[in-house]
């Protein structure tokens, strides 16, 4: 049985603010969110407003939701969705199924944190 990814196995990390309101600090989901925030905060191709907000979330002054509400982040995700839809439309059924399977397994071959695909999956 899969453990709840929002619960920290060793208990919530004291004195660490949550980056996701529903996930304990130190939980698998929290750790994954922190990894993603760290990547966003360092990505030179990401808008400065997104990098700044991601860094603020890592410092405990914002949350992942705050990052998602930055207009430049929303615009980037909309563009990524368009690119993905176009790429999927150009694939045959077998290729689309391979992408779907990779997404469900995650970038590392099987996400233990969310049960869903990682950010590196196509």
mmCIF file with all atom_site columns, C-alpha atoms in Angstrom:
data_model
loop_
_atom_site.group_PDB
_atom_site.id
_atom_site.type_symbol
_atom_site.label_atom_id
_atom_site.label_alt_id
_atom_site.label_comp_id
_atom_site.label_asym_id
_atom_site.label_entity_id
_atom_site.label_seq_id
_atom_site.pdbx_PDB_ins_code
_atom_site.Cartn_x
_atom_site.Cartn_y
_atom_site.Cartn_z
_atom_site.occupancy
_atom_site.B_iso_or_equiv
_atom_site.pdbx_formal_charge
_atom_site.auth_seq_id
_atom_site.auth_comp_id
_atom_site.auth_asym_id
_atom_site.auth_atom_id
_atom_site.pdbx_PDB_model_num
ATOM 1   C CA . UNK A 1 1   ? 0.000  0.000  0.000   1.00 0.00 ? 1   UNK A CA 1
ATOM 2   C CA . UNK A 1 2   ? 1.354  3.406  -0.984  1.00 0.00 ? 2   UNK A CA 1
ATOM 3   C CA . UNK A 1 3   ? 1.978  5.731  1.922   1.00 0.00 ? 3   UNK A CA 1
ATOM 4   C CA . UNK A 1 4   ? 0.403  9.176  1.970   1.00 0.00 ? 4   UNK A CA 1
ATOM 5   C CA . UNK A 1 5   ? 2.912  11.459 0.180   1.00 0.00 ? 5   UNK A CA 1
ATOM 6   C CA . UNK A 1 6   ? 1.713  14.471 2.202   1.00 0.00 ? 6   UNK A CA 1
ATOM 7   C CA . UNK A 1 7   ? 2.836  12.991 5.529   1.00 0.00 ? 7   UNK A CA 1
ATOM 8   C CA . UNK A 1 8   ? 6.479  13.257 6.609   1.00 0.00 ? 8   UNK A CA 1
ATOM 9   C CA . UNK A 1 9   ? 7.672  9.748  7.597   1.00 0.00 ? 9   UNK A CA 1
ATOM 10  C CA . UNK A 1 10  ? 9.712  11.103 10.516  1.00 0.00 ? 10  UNK A CA 1
ATOM 11  C CA . UNK A 1 11  ? 7.158  13.758 11.446  1.00 0.00 ? 11  UNK A CA 1
ATOM 12  C CA . UNK A 1 12  ? 6.950  17.296 10.153  1.00 0.00 ? 12  UNK A CA 1
ATOM 13  C CA . UNK A 1 13  ? 10.282 19.122 10.066  1.00 0.00 ? 13  UNK A CA 1
ATOM 14  C CA . UNK A 1 14  ? 10.214 21.637 12.915  1.00 0.00 ? 14  UNK A CA 1
ATOM 15  C CA . UNK A 1 15  ? 10.801 25.309 12.094  1.00 0.00 ? 15  UNK A CA 1
ATOM 16  C CA . UNK A 1 16  ? 10.414 24.714 8.356   1.00 0.00 ? 16  UNK A CA 1
ATOM 17  C CA . UNK A 1 17  ? 7.509  26.481 6.677   1.00 0.00 ? 17  UNK A CA 1
ATOM 18  C CA . UNK A 1 18  ? 5.372  24.500 4.286   1.00 0.00 ? 18  UNK A CA 1
ATOM 19  C CA . UNK A 1 19  ? 5.684  25.205 0.569   1.00 0.00 ? 19  UNK A CA 1
ATOM 20  C CA . UNK A 1 20  ? 2.397  23.372 -0.008  1.00 0.00 ? 20  UNK A CA 1
ATOM 21  C CA . UNK A 1 21  ? -0.419 24.030 2.417   1.00 0.00 ? 21  UNK A CA 1
ATOM 22  C CA . UNK A 1 22  ? -1.577 20.407 2.355   1.00 0.00 ? 22  UNK A CA 1
ATOM 23  C CA . UNK A 1 23  ? 1.801  18.675 2.685   1.00 0.00 ? 23  UNK A CA 1
ATOM 24  C CA . UNK A 1 24  ? 3.883  18.454 5.844   1.00 0.00 ? 24  UNK A CA 1
ATOM 25  C CA . UNK A 1 25  ? 7.386  19.900 5.654   1.00 0.00 ? 25  UNK A CA 1
ATOM 26  C CA . UNK A 1 26  ? 9.650  16.917 5.047   1.00 0.00 ? 26  UNK A CA 1
ATOM 27  C CA . UNK A 1 27  ? 6.971  14.790 3.359   1.00 0.00 ? 27  UNK A CA 1
ATOM 28  C CA . UNK A 1 28  ? 7.744  13.211 -0.032  1.00 0.00 ? 28  UNK A CA 1
ATOM 29  C CA . UNK A 1 29  ? 5.458  15.709 -1.765  1.00 0.00 ? 29  UNK A CA 1
ATOM 30  C CA . UNK A 1 30  ? 7.069  18.623 0.071   1.00 0.00 ? 30  UNK A CA 1
ATOM 31  C CA . UNK A 1 31  ? 10.550 17.408 -0.871  1.00 0.00 ? 31  UNK A CA 1
ATOM 32  C CA . UNK A 1 32  ? 9.547  17.101 -4.520  1.00 0.00 ? 32  UNK A CA 1
ATOM 33  C CA . UNK A 1 33  ? 8.010  20.594 -4.457  1.00 0.00 ? 33  UNK A CA 1
ATOM 34  C CA . UNK A 1 34  ? 11.222 21.975 -2.971  1.00 0.00 ? 34  UNK A CA 1
ATOM 35  C CA . UNK A 1 35  ? 13.257 20.307 -5.726  1.00 0.00 ? 35  UNK A CA 1
ATOM 36  C CA . UNK A 1 36  ? 11.017 21.918 -8.338  1.00 0.00 ? 36  UNK A CA 1
ATOM 37  C CA . UNK A 1 37  ? 11.186 25.314 -6.639  1.00 0.00 ? 37  UNK A CA 1
ATOM 38  C CA . UNK A 1 38  ? 14.980 25.087 -6.519  1.00 0.00 ? 38  UNK A CA 1
ATOM 39  C CA . UNK A 1 39  ? 15.071 24.327 -10.243 1.00 0.00 ? 39  UNK A CA 1
ATOM 40  C CA . UNK A 1 40  ? 12.756 27.243 -10.983 1.00 0.00 ? 40  UNK A CA 1
ATOM 41  C CA . UNK A 1 41  ? 14.812 29.607 -8.841  1.00 0.00 ? 41  UNK A CA 1
ATOM 42  C CA . UNK A 1 42  ? 17.997 28.760 -10.805 1.00 0.00 ? 42  UNK A CA 1
ATOM 43  C CA . UNK A 1 43  ? 16.575 28.499 -14.331 1.00 0.00 ? 43  UNK A CA 1
ATOM 44  C CA . UNK A 1 44  ? 18.163 31.297 -16.391 1.00 0.00 ? 44  UNK A CA 1
ATOM 45  C CA . UNK A 1 45  ? 15.444 30.887 -19.027 1.00 0.00 ? 45  UNK A CA 1
ATOM 46  C CA . UNK A 1 46  ? 12.692 31.540 -16.490 1.00 0.00 ? 46  UNK A CA 1
ATOM 47  C CA . UNK A 1 47  ? 11.389 35.051 -15.972 1.00 0.00 ? 47  UNK A CA 1
ATOM 48  C CA . UNK A 1 48  ? 13.038 36.877 -13.059 1.00 0.00 ? 48  UNK A CA 1
ATOM 49  C CA . UNK A 1 49  ? 9.676  37.277 -11.299 1.00 0.00 ? 49  UNK A CA 1
ATOM 50  C CA . UNK A 1 50  ? 9.252  33.493 -11.232 1.00 0.00 ? 50  UNK A CA 1
ATOM 51  C CA . UNK A 1 51  ? 12.824 32.870 -10.059 1.00 0.00 ? 51  UNK A CA 1
ATOM 52  C CA . UNK A 1 52  ? 12.399 35.433 -7.280  1.00 0.00 ? 52  UNK A CA 1
ATOM 53  C CA . UNK A 1 53  ? 9.058  34.011 -6.122  1.00 0.00 ? 53  UNK A CA 1
ATOM 54  C CA . UNK A 1 54  ? 10.450 30.467 -6.160  1.00 0.00 ? 54  UNK A CA 1
ATOM 55  C CA . UNK A 1 55  ? 13.399 31.589 -4.022  1.00 0.00 ? 55  UNK A CA 1
ATOM 56  C CA . UNK A 1 56  ? 10.970 33.281 -1.644  1.00 0.00 ? 56  UNK A CA 1
ATOM 57  C CA . UNK A 1 57  ? 9.017  30.033 -1.346  1.00 0.00 ? 57  UNK A CA 1
ATOM 58  C CA . UNK A 1 58  ? 12.194 28.115 -0.528  1.00 0.00 ? 58  UNK A CA 1
ATOM 59  C CA . UNK A 1 59  ? 12.977 30.727 2.139   1.00 0.00 ? 59  UNK A CA 1
ATOM 60  C CA . UNK A 1 60  ? 9.524  30.299 3.683   1.00 0.00 ? 60  UNK A CA 1
ATOM 61  C CA . UNK A 1 61  ? 8.141  33.663 2.550   1.00 0.00 ? 61  UNK A CA 1
ATOM 62  C CA . UNK A 1 62  ? 5.802  32.265 -0.138  1.00 0.00 ? 62  UNK A CA 1
ATOM 63  C CA . UNK A 1 63  ? 4.306  28.975 -1.313  1.00 0.00 ? 63  UNK A CA 1
ATOM 64  C CA . UNK A 1 64  ? 4.240  26.991 -4.515  1.00 0.00 ? 64  UNK A CA 1
ATOM 65  C CA . UNK A 1 65  ? 0.740  28.383 -5.078  1.00 0.00 ? 65  UNK A CA 1
ATOM 66  C CA . UNK A 1 66  ? 2.197  31.894 -4.998  1.00 0.00 ? 66  UNK A CA 1
ATOM 67  C CA . UNK A 1 67  ? 4.703  30.882 -7.677  1.00 0.00 ? 67  UNK A CA 1
ATOM 68  C CA . UNK A 1 68  ? 1.932  29.421 -9.843  1.00 0.00 ? 68  UNK A CA 1
ATOM 69  C CA . UNK A 1 69  ? 0.056  32.725 -9.646  1.00 0.00 ? 69  UNK A CA 1
ATOM 70  C CA . UNK A 1 70  ? 2.929  34.757 -11.112 1.00 0.00 ? 70  UNK A CA 1
ATOM 71  C CA . UNK A 1 71  ? 1.696  35.826 -14.590 1.00 0.00 ? 71  UNK A CA 1
ATOM 72  C CA . UNK A 1 72  ? 4.991  34.859 -16.266 1.00 0.00 ? 72  UNK A CA 1
ATOM 73  C CA . UNK A 1 73  ? 4.724  31.331 -14.821 1.00 0.00 ? 73  UNK A CA 1
ATOM 74  C CA . UNK A 1 74  ? 1.150  30.928 -16.038 1.00 0.00 ? 74  UNK A CA 1
ATOM 75  C CA . UNK A 1 75  ? 2.151  32.134 -19.499 1.00 0.00 ? 75  UNK A CA 1
ATOM 76  C CA . UNK A 1 76  ? 5.054  29.666 -19.577 1.00 0.00 ? 76  UNK A CA 1
ATOM 77  C CA . UNK A 1 77  ? 2.763  26.778 -18.595 1.00 0.00 ? 77  UNK A CA 1
ATOM 78  C CA . UNK A 1 78  ? 0.201  27.758 -21.246 1.00 0.00 ? 78  UNK A CA 1
ATOM 79  C CA . UNK A 1 79  ? 2.955  27.749 -23.872 1.00 0.00 ? 79  UNK A CA 1
ATOM 80  C CA . UNK A 1 80  ? 4.208  24.365 -22.643 1.00 0.00 ? 80  UNK A CA 1
ATOM 81  C CA . UNK A 1 81  ? 0.672  23.016 -22.974 1.00 0.00 ? 81  UNK A CA 1
ATOM 82  C CA . UNK A 1 82  ? 0.426  24.244 -26.553 1.00 0.00 ? 82  UNK A CA 1
ATOM 83  C CA . UNK A 1 83  ? 3.773  22.681 -27.438 1.00 0.00 ? 83  UNK A CA 1
ATOM 84  C CA . UNK A 1 84  ? 2.764  19.380 -25.835 1.00 0.00 ? 84  UNK A CA 1
ATOM 85  C CA . UNK A 1 85  ? -0.610 19.299 -27.619 1.00 0.00 ? 85  UNK A CA 1
ATOM 86  C CA . UNK A 1 86  ? 1.104  19.949 -30.942 1.00 0.00 ? 86  UNK A CA 1
ATOM 87  C CA . UNK A 1 87  ? 3.732  17.270 -30.334 1.00 0.00 ? 87  UNK A CA 1
ATOM 88  C CA . UNK A 1 88  ? 1.088  14.738 -29.281 1.00 0.00 ? 88  UNK A CA 1
ATOM 89  C CA . UNK A 1 89  ? -0.969 15.508 -32.382 1.00 0.00 ? 89  UNK A CA 1
ATOM 90  C CA . UNK A 1 90  ? 2.046  14.637 -34.556 1.00 0.00 ? 90  UNK A CA 1
ATOM 91  C CA . UNK A 1 91  ? 2.570  11.247 -32.845 1.00 0.00 ? 91  UNK A CA 1
ATOM 92  C CA . UNK A 1 92  ? 1.037  7.927  -33.694 1.00 0.00 ? 92  UNK A CA 1
ATOM 93  C CA . UNK A 1 93  ? -0.922 5.975  -31.053 1.00 0.00 ? 93  UNK A CA 1
ATOM 94  C CA . UNK A 1 94  ? 2.101  3.946  -29.960 1.00 0.00 ? 94  UNK A CA 1
ATOM 95  C CA . UNK A 1 95  ? 4.225  7.055  -29.424 1.00 0.00 ? 95  UNK A CA 1
ATOM 96  C CA . UNK A 1 96  ? 1.427  8.776  -27.472 1.00 0.00 ? 96  UNK A CA 1
ATOM 97  C CA . UNK A 1 97  ? 1.078  5.715  -25.244 1.00 0.00 ? 97  UNK A CA 1
ATOM 98  C CA . UNK A 1 98  ? 4.835  5.727  -24.598 1.00 0.00 ? 98  UNK A CA 1
ATOM 99  C CA . UNK A 1 99  ? 4.618  9.402  -23.526 1.00 0.00 ? 99  UNK A CA 1
ATOM 100 C CA . UNK A 1 100 ? 1.614  8.671  -21.304 1.00 0.00 ? 100 UNK A CA 1
ATOM 101 C CA . UNK A 1 101 ? 3.411  5.754  -19.666 1.00 0.00 ? 101 UNK A CA 1
ATOM 102 C CA . UNK A 1 102 ? 6.564  7.821  -19.095 1.00 0.00 ? 102 UNK A CA 1
ATOM 103 C CA . UNK A 1 103 ? 4.482  10.604 -17.545 1.00 0.00 ? 103 UNK A CA 1
ATOM 104 C CA . UNK A 1 104 ? 2.725  8.230  -15.184 1.00 0.00 ? 104 UNK A CA 1
ATOM 105 C CA . UNK A 1 105 ? 6.009  6.631  -14.110 1.00 0.00 ? 105 UNK A CA 1
ATOM 106 C CA . UNK A 1 106 ? 7.824  9.925  -13.689 1.00 0.00 ? 106 UNK A CA 1
ATOM 107 C CA . UNK A 1 107 ? 11.195 11.058 -14.897 1.00 0.00 ? 107 UNK A CA 1
ATOM 108 C CA . UNK A 1 108 ? 12.951 8.661  -12.553 1.00 0.00 ? 108 UNK A CA 1
ATOM 109 C CA . UNK A 1 109 ? 11.009 5.637  -13.808 1.00 0.00 ? 109 UNK A CA 1
ATOM 110 C CA . UNK A 1 110 ? 8.494  5.607  -10.982 1.00 0.00 ? 110 UNK A CA 1
ATOM 111 C CA . UNK A 1 111 ? 7.673  8.494  -8.721  1.00 0.00 ? 111 UNK A CA 1
ATOM 112 C CA . UNK A 1 112 ? 7.363  7.600  -5.067  1.00 0.00 ? 112 UNK A CA 1
ATOM 113 C CA . UNK A 1 113 ? 6.289  11.119 -4.195  1.00 0.00 ? 113 UNK A CA 1
ATOM 114 C CA . UNK A 1 114 ? 3.167  11.789 -6.174  1.00 0.00 ? 114 UNK A CA 1
ATOM 115 C CA . UNK A 1 115 ? 2.395  8.652  -8.130  1.00 0.00 ? 115 UNK A CA 1
ATOM 116 C CA . UNK A 1 116 ? 2.399  10.861 -11.210 1.00 0.00 ? 116 UNK A CA 1
ATOM 117 C CA . UNK A 1 117 ? 4.958  11.933 -13.728 1.00 0.00 ? 117 UNK A CA 1
ATOM 118 C CA . UNK A 1 118 ? 7.903  14.130 -12.934 1.00 0.00 ? 118 UNK A CA 1
ATOM 119 C CA . UNK A 1 119 ? 8.749  17.369 -14.619 1.00 0.00 ? 119 UNK A CA 1
ATOM 120 C CA . UNK A 1 120 ? 11.361 15.838 -16.861 1.00 0.00 ? 120 UNK A CA 1
ATOM 121 C CA . UNK A 1 121 ? 8.840  13.549 -18.529 1.00 0.00 ? 121 UNK A CA 1
ATOM 122 C CA . UNK A 1 122 ? 7.842  14.627 -22.054 1.00 0.00 ? 122 UNK A CA 1
#
